[in-house]
Amino acid sequence: MNKRVGLPVELRTEAELTQEIARLRAELARREREAADKELQLERYAADLRETFKEERTLTLQLTRSYRATVRALSNAVEARDAYTGKHAERVAAYGIEIARALGLPRPDSPELEFGFLLHDIGKVAVPDSILYKPGSLTVEERALMARHPAVGAEIVGGIEFLAEAAEVVRSHHERWDGMGYPDGLCGEEIPVAARVFAVADVFDALTTDRPYRTAFPLREARAMIIEEAGTHFDPDVIDAFRNIDDRTFAQIGRDA
Ligand SMILES: [Fe+2]
């Protein structure tokens, strides 16, 4: 190594300085090449990441679509047995999503929430036809059997990972704010919020559709009956959100479904 390189600049010869400048230039060029290579590598890496992200998103969308189709098929299978409800699950899911949105729940359109709404009565597959189709009122034993459907339903969907959140609605959709519901007698905020939202949508749909024993209540009357139950059957906050949805929105959902 040239020992004079370490000397102060004024003590070096011109040739030495020229040599030093050349060396520094070469070093600079080498570092610039390295930096350009790294930048290129980073760009390739970012492009790979973008591509992977796009593929992942496409796969997630396909998966969600398949899940939705499966859940709808299951829900239709349950409804096909229950002659009088028509498109109850679809309507009630749409009402529920609307109320969840009005309440300000995060991700009111999430598939998990919709799946719970659509499958709420899946446990009815375990209820015998003689009870499900009985025209008159049920005996105490028959009512007890019928009341098992939320727990049975939660067991059916509970073992399926993508339905884990839905299981909460399935199990708790007949709980009441005042603790008088079933199957667990939960009260107030012990009841999962999605189930509290769903309970309102479920009763609203039941009131506004024809049943073998009565015709549908007009929308305004059904609304008033539900509002009356704030703090007893229903969560008062959910009822506030429900009140903020206009009649036209509900009527439109009823027509679409
Ligand atoms: Fe139910």
CSV table of C-alpha atoms and ligand atoms in Angstrom, one decimal:
chain,number,residue,atom,x,y,z
A,1,MET,CA,0.0,0.0,0.0
A,2,ASN,CA,1.2,3.5,-0.8
A,3,LYS,CA,2.3,5.1,2.6
A,4,ARG,CA,2.1,8.6,1.1
A,5,VAL,CA,-1.7,8.3,0.6
A,6,GLY,CA,-2.1,8.9,4.4
A,7,LEU,CA,-0.1,12.2,4.2
A,8,PRO,CA,-1.9,15.6,4.1
A,9,VAL,CA,-2.9,16.6,0.6
A,10,GLU,CA,-0.3,19.4,0.4
A,11,LEU,CA,2.6,17.0,1.0
A,12,ARG,CA,1.6,14.6,-1.9
A,13,THR,CA,2.8,14.8,-5.4
A,14,GLU,CA,0.5,15.6,-8.3
A,15,ALA,CA,0.8,12.0,-9.6
A,16,GLU,CA,-0.1,10.7,-6.2
A,17,LEU,CA,-3.1,12.9,-6.0
A,18,THR,CA,-4.2,11.9,-9.5
A,19,GLN,CA,-3.9,8.3,-8.6
A,20,GLU,CA,-5.9,8.9,-5.4
A,21,ILE,CA,-8.6,10.7,-7.3
A,22,ALA,CA,-8.8,7.8,-9.8
A,23,ARG,CA,-9.0,5.3,-6.9
A,24,LEU,CA,-11.8,7.3,-5.3
A,25,ARG,CA,-13.7,7.6,-8.6
A,26,ALA,CA,-13.4,3.8,-9.1
A,27,GLU,CA,-14.7,3.3,-5.6
A,28,LEU,CA,-17.6,5.7,-6.2
A,29,ALA,CA,-18.5,3.9,-9.4
A,30,ARG,CA,-18.4,0.5,-7.7
A,31,ARG,CA,-20.7,1.8,-4.9
A,32,GLU,CA,-23.1,3.3,-7.4
A,33,ARG,CA,-23.2,0.0,-9.3
A,34,GLU,CA,-23.9,-1.8,-6.0
A,35,ALA,CA,-26.7,0.7,-5.1
A,36,ALA,CA,-28.2,0.3,-8.6
A,37,ASP,CA,-28.1,-3.5,-8.2
A,38,LYS,CA,-29.8,-3.3,-4.8
A,39,GLU,CA,-32.5,-0.9,-6.2
A,40,LEU,CA,-33.2,-3.3,-9.0
A,41,GLN,CA,-33.4,-6.2,-6.5
A,42,LEU,CA,-35.8,-4.2,-4.4
A,43,GLU,CA,-37.9,-3.4,-7.4
A,44,ARG,CA,-38.1,-7.0,-8.4
A,45,TYR,CA,-38.9,-8.0,-4.8
A,46,ALA,CA,-41.7,-5.3,-4.7
A,47,ALA,CA,-43.1,-6.6,-8.0
A,48,ASP,CA,-43.1,-10.2,-6.7
A,49,LEU,CA,-44.9,-9.0,-3.6
A,50,ARG,CA,-47.5,-7.2,-5.6
A,51,GLU,CA,-48.0,-10.3,-7.7
A,52,THR,CA,-48.3,-12.5,-4.7
A,53,PHE,CA,-50.7,-10.1,-3.0
A,54,LYS,CA,-52.9,-10.0,-6.2
A,55,GLU,CA,-52.9,-13.8,-6.4
A,56,GLU,CA,-53.8,-14.1,-2.7
A,57,ARG,CA,-56.6,-11.6,-3.1
A,58,THR,CA,-58.0,-13.5,-6.0
A,59,LEU,CA,-57.8,-16.7,-4.1
A,60,THR,CA,-59.5,-15.1,-1.0
A,61,LEU,CA,-62.3,-13.8,-3.2
A,62,GLN,CA,-62.8,-17.2,-4.8
A,63,LEU,CA,-62.8,-18.8,-1.4
A,64,THR,CA,-65.3,-16.3,0.0
A,65,ARG,CA,-67.5,-16.9,-3.0
A,66,SER,CA,-67.4,-20.7,-2.5
A,67,TYR,CA,-68.1,-20.2,1.3
A,68,ARG,CA,-71.0,-17.9,0.4
A,69,ALA,CA,-72.4,-20.4,-2.1
A,70,THR,CA,-72.1,-23.3,0.4
A,71,VAL,CA,-73.7,-21.3,3.2
A,72,ARG,CA,-76.6,-20.3,0.9
A,73,ALA,CA,-77.1,-23.9,-0.2
A,74,LEU,CA,-77.2,-24.9,3.5
A,75,SER,CA,-79.6,-22.1,4.3
A,76,ASN,CA,-81.9,-23.0,1.4
A,77,ALA,CA,-81.9,-26.6,2.5
A,78,VAL,CA,-83.1,-25.5,5.9
A,79,GLU,CA,-85.7,-23.2,4.4
A,80,ALA,CA,-87.0,-25.8,2.0
A,81,ARG,CA,-88.3,-27.8,5.0
A,82,ASP,CA,-89.9,-24.8,6.6
A,83,ALA,CA,-92.8,-24.2,4.3
A,84,TYR,CA,-94.2,-20.9,5.5
A,85,THR,CA,-91.0,-18.8,5.8
A,86,GLY,CA,-90.3,-18.4,2.1
A,87,LYS,CA,-87.1,-16.4,1.7
A,88,HIS,CA,-86.9,-15.6,5.4
A,89,ALA,CA,-83.1,-16.2,5.8
A,90,GLU,CA,-82.2,-14.0,2.9
A,91,ARG,CA,-84.5,-11.2,4.0
A,92,VAL,CA,-83.5,-11.4,7.6
A,93,ALA,CA,-79.8,-11.4,6.7
A,94,ALA,CA,-80.4,-8.2,4.6
A,95,TYR,CA,-82.3,-6.6,7.5
A,96,GLY,CA,-79.6,-7.6,9.9
A,97,ILE,CA,-76.8,-6.1,7.8
A,98,GLU,CA,-78.8,-2.9,7.5
A,99,ILE,CA,-79.3,-2.7,11.3
A,100,ALA,CA,-75.6,-3.6,11.9
A,101,ARG,CA,-74.6,-0.7,9.6
A,102,ALA,CA,-77.0,1.7,11.3
A,103,LEU,CA,-75.6,0.7,14.7
A,104,GLY,CA,-72.0,1.4,13.4
A,105,LEU,CA,-70.7,-2.2,13.9
A,106,PRO,CA,-67.3,-2.6,12.2
A,107,ARG,CA,-67.5,-4.5,9.0
A,108,PRO,CA,-71.3,-4.9,8.7
A,109,ASP,CA,-70.9,-6.5,5.3
A,110,SER,CA,-68.5,-9.1,6.5
A,111,PRO,CA,-69.3,-12.6,5.3
A,112,GLU,CA,-68.9,-13.9,8.9
A,113,LEU,CA,-71.9,-11.8,10.0
A,114,GLU,CA,-74.0,-12.7,7.0
A,115,PHE,CA,-73.2,-16.4,7.4
A,116,GLY,CA,-74.5,-16.3,11.0
A,117,PHE,CA,-77.7,-14.5,9.9
A,118,LEU,CA,-78.3,-17.0,7.0
A,119,LEU,CA,-77.7,-20.1,9.1
A,120,HIS,CA,-79.4,-19.0,12.3
A,121,ASP,CA,-82.1,-21.8,12.2
A,122,ILE,CA,-79.8,-24.5,10.9
A,123,GLY,CA,-80.5,-26.4,14.1
A,124,LYS,CA,-84.1,-27.0,13.0
A,125,VAL,CA,-82.8,-29.9,10.9
A,126,ALA,CA,-83.0,-31.8,14.2
A,127,VAL,CA,-86.6,-30.8,14.9
A,128,PRO,CA,-89.0,-33.6,13.7
A,129,ASP,CA,-91.5,-32.7,10.9
A,130,SER,CA,-94.4,-33.5,13.2
A,131,ILE,CA,-93.4,-30.5,15.4
A,132,LEU,CA,-92.1,-28.2,12.7
A,133,TYR,CA,-95.3,-28.5,10.6
A,134,LYS,CA,-97.8,-28.8,13.5
A,135,PRO,CA,-100.7,-26.5,12.8
A,136,GLY,CA,-101.8,-26.1,16.4
A,137,SER,CA,-99.9,-24.9,19.4
A,138,LEU,CA,-97.0,-27.1,20.7
A,139,THR,CA,-97.1,-29.1,23.9
A,140,VAL,CA,-94.5,-28.3,26.6
A,141,GLU,CA,-92.3,-31.2,25.5
A,142,GLU,CA,-92.5,-30.2,21.8
A,143,ARG,CA,-91.7,-26.6,22.7
A,144,ALA,CA,-88.6,-27.9,24.6
A,145,LEU,CA,-87.5,-29.9,21.6
A,146,MET,CA,-88.0,-26.9,19.4
A,147,ALA,CA,-86.0,-24.7,21.8
A,148,ARG,CA,-83.0,-26.9,21.3
A,149,HIS,CA,-82.5,-25.7,17.8
A,150,PRO,CA,-80.0,-22.8,18.7
A,151,ALA,CA,-77.7,-25.1,20.6
A,152,VAL,CA,-77.9,-27.9,18.0
A,153,GLY,CA,-77.2,-25.4,15.3
A,154,ALA,CA,-74.2,-24.0,17.1
A,155,GLU,CA,-72.9,-27.5,17.4
A,156,ILE,CA,-73.3,-28.1,13.7
A,157,VAL,CA,-71.5,-25.0,12.6
A,158,GLY,CA,-69.1,-24.7,15.6
A,159,GLY,CA,-66.6,-27.2,14.2
A,160,ILE,CA,-66.2,-25.3,11.0
A,161,GLU,CA,-63.4,-22.7,11.1
A,162,PHE,CA,-64.9,-20.2,8.7
A,163,LEU,CA,-68.2,-20.4,10.6
A,164,ALA,CA,-66.8,-19.8,14.1
A,165,GLU,CA,-68.2,-16.3,14.3
A,166,ALA,CA,-71.5,-17.4,12.8
A,167,ALA,CA,-71.9,-19.9,15.6
A,168,GLU,CA,-72.4,-17.0,18.1
A,169,VAL,CA,-75.5,-15.8,16.2
A,170,VAL,CA,-76.8,-19.3,15.7
A,171,ARG,CA,-76.5,-20.1,19.4
A,172,SER,CA,-77.8,-16.8,20.8
A,173,HIS,CA,-80.4,-15.6,18.3
A,174,HIS,CA,-83.3,-16.3,20.8
A,175,GLU,CA,-81.6,-14.7,23.8
A,176,ARG,CA,-83.4,-11.6,25.2
A,177,TRP,CA,-81.9,-8.4,26.6
A,178,ASP,CA,-83.8,-9.0,29.9
A,179,GLY,CA,-82.3,-12.5,30.3
A,180,MET,CA,-85.6,-14.3,29.6
A,181,GLY,CA,-84.5,-15.9,26.4
A,182,TYR,CA,-82.9,-19.3,25.6
A,183,PRO,CA,-80.8,-21.4,25.5
A,184,ASP,CA,-78.4,-19.8,27.9
A,185,GLY,CA,-80.5,-17.1,29.5
A,186,LEU,CA,-77.8,-14.5,28.8
A,187,CYS,CA,-78.8,-10.9,29.5
A,188,GLY,CA,-77.7,-7.5,28.2
A,189,GLU,CA,-74.2,-7.2,26.8
A,190,GLU,CA,-73.5,-10.9,27.6
A,191,ILE,CA,-75.4,-11.6,24.4
A,192,PRO,CA,-73.0,-11.3,21.4
A,193,VAL,CA,-73.9,-8.0,19.7
A,194,ALA,CA,-74.4,-9.7,16.3
A,195,ALA,CA,-77.1,-11.9,17.9
A,196,ARG,CA,-78.7,-8.8,19.5
A,197,VAL,CA,-78.9,-7.2,16.1
A,198,PHE,CA,-80.2,-10.4,14.5
A,199,ALA,CA,-83.0,-10.8,17.1
A,200,VAL,CA,-84.5,-7.5,16.0
A,201,ALA,CA,-84.2,-8.4,12.3
A,202,ASP,CA,-85.7,-11.9,12.9
A,203,VAL,CA,-88.8,-10.6,14.8
A,204,PHE,CA,-89.3,-7.8,12.3
A,205,ASP,CA,-89.4,-10.3,9.4
A,206,ALA,CA,-91.7,-12.6,11.3
A,207,LEU,CA,-94.1,-9.7,11.9
A,208,THR,CA,-94.1,-8.4,8.4
A,209,THR,CA,-94.7,-11.8,6.6
A,210,ASP,CA,-97.9,-13.8,6.4
A,211,ARG,CA,-98.2,-16.8,8.7
A,212,PRO,CA,-100.7,-19.7,8.5
A,213,TYR,CA,-102.5,-18.2,11.6
A,214,ARG,CA,-102.4,-14.5,10.7
A,215,THR,CA,-101.6,-12.0,7.9
A,216,ALA,CA,-98.6,-9.8,8.0
A,217,PHE,CA,-98.6,-6.7,10.1
A,218,PRO,CA,-98.2,-3.4,8.2
A,219,LEU,CA,-94.6,-2.2,8.3
A,220,ARG,CA,-95.3,0.8,10.7
A,221,GLU,CA,-97.3,-1.4,13.1
A,222,ALA,CA,-94.5,-4.0,13.1
A,223,ARG,CA,-92.0,-1.3,13.8
A,224,ALA,CA,-94.0,0.1,16.7
A,225,MET,CA,-94.3,-3.4,18.2
A,226,ILE,CA,-90.6,-3.9,18.1
A,227,ILE,CA,-89.7,-0.4,19.5
A,228,GLU,CA,-92.0,-1.2,22.4
A,229,GLU,CA,-89.8,-4.1,23.3
A,230,ALA,CA,-86.6,-1.9,23.8
A,231,GLY,CA,-85.0,-2.8,27.1
A,232,THR,CA,-87.1,-6.0,27.5
A,233,HIS,CA,-86.7,-8.2,24.5
A,234,PHE,CA,-84.2,-6.1,22.6
A,235,ASP,CA,-81.0,-4.1,23.2
A,236,PRO,CA,-82.1,-0.4,23.4
A,237,ASP,CA,-79.1,0.7,21.3
A,238,VAL,CA,-80.0,-1.7,18.6
A,239,ILE,CA,-83.5,-0.4,18.7
A,240,ASP,CA,-82.2,3.2,18.3
A,241,ALA,CA,-80.3,2.1,15.2
A,242,PHE,CA,-83.4,0.3,13.9
A,243,ARG,CA,-85.5,3.4,14.3
A,244,ASN,CA,-83.0,5.4,12.2
A,245,ILE,CA,-83.6,3.2,9.2
A,246,ASP,CA,-86.4,4.5,7.0
A,247,ASP,CA,-89.5,2.5,5.9
A,248,ARG,CA,-88.4,2.7,2.2
A,249,THR,CA,-85.2,0.8,3.0
A,250,PHE,CA,-87.0,-2.0,4.8
A,251,ALA,CA,-89.7,-2.2,2.1
A,252,GLN,CA,-87.0,-2.4,-0.6
A,253,ILE,CA,-85.3,-5.3,1.2
A,254,GLY,CA,-88.6,-7.1,1.5
A,255,ARG,CA,-89.2,-6.7,-2.3
A,256,ASP,CA,-85.7,-7.6,-3.3
A,257,ALA,CA,-85.7,-10.8,-1.3
B,1,FE,FE,-84.6,-19.7,15.6
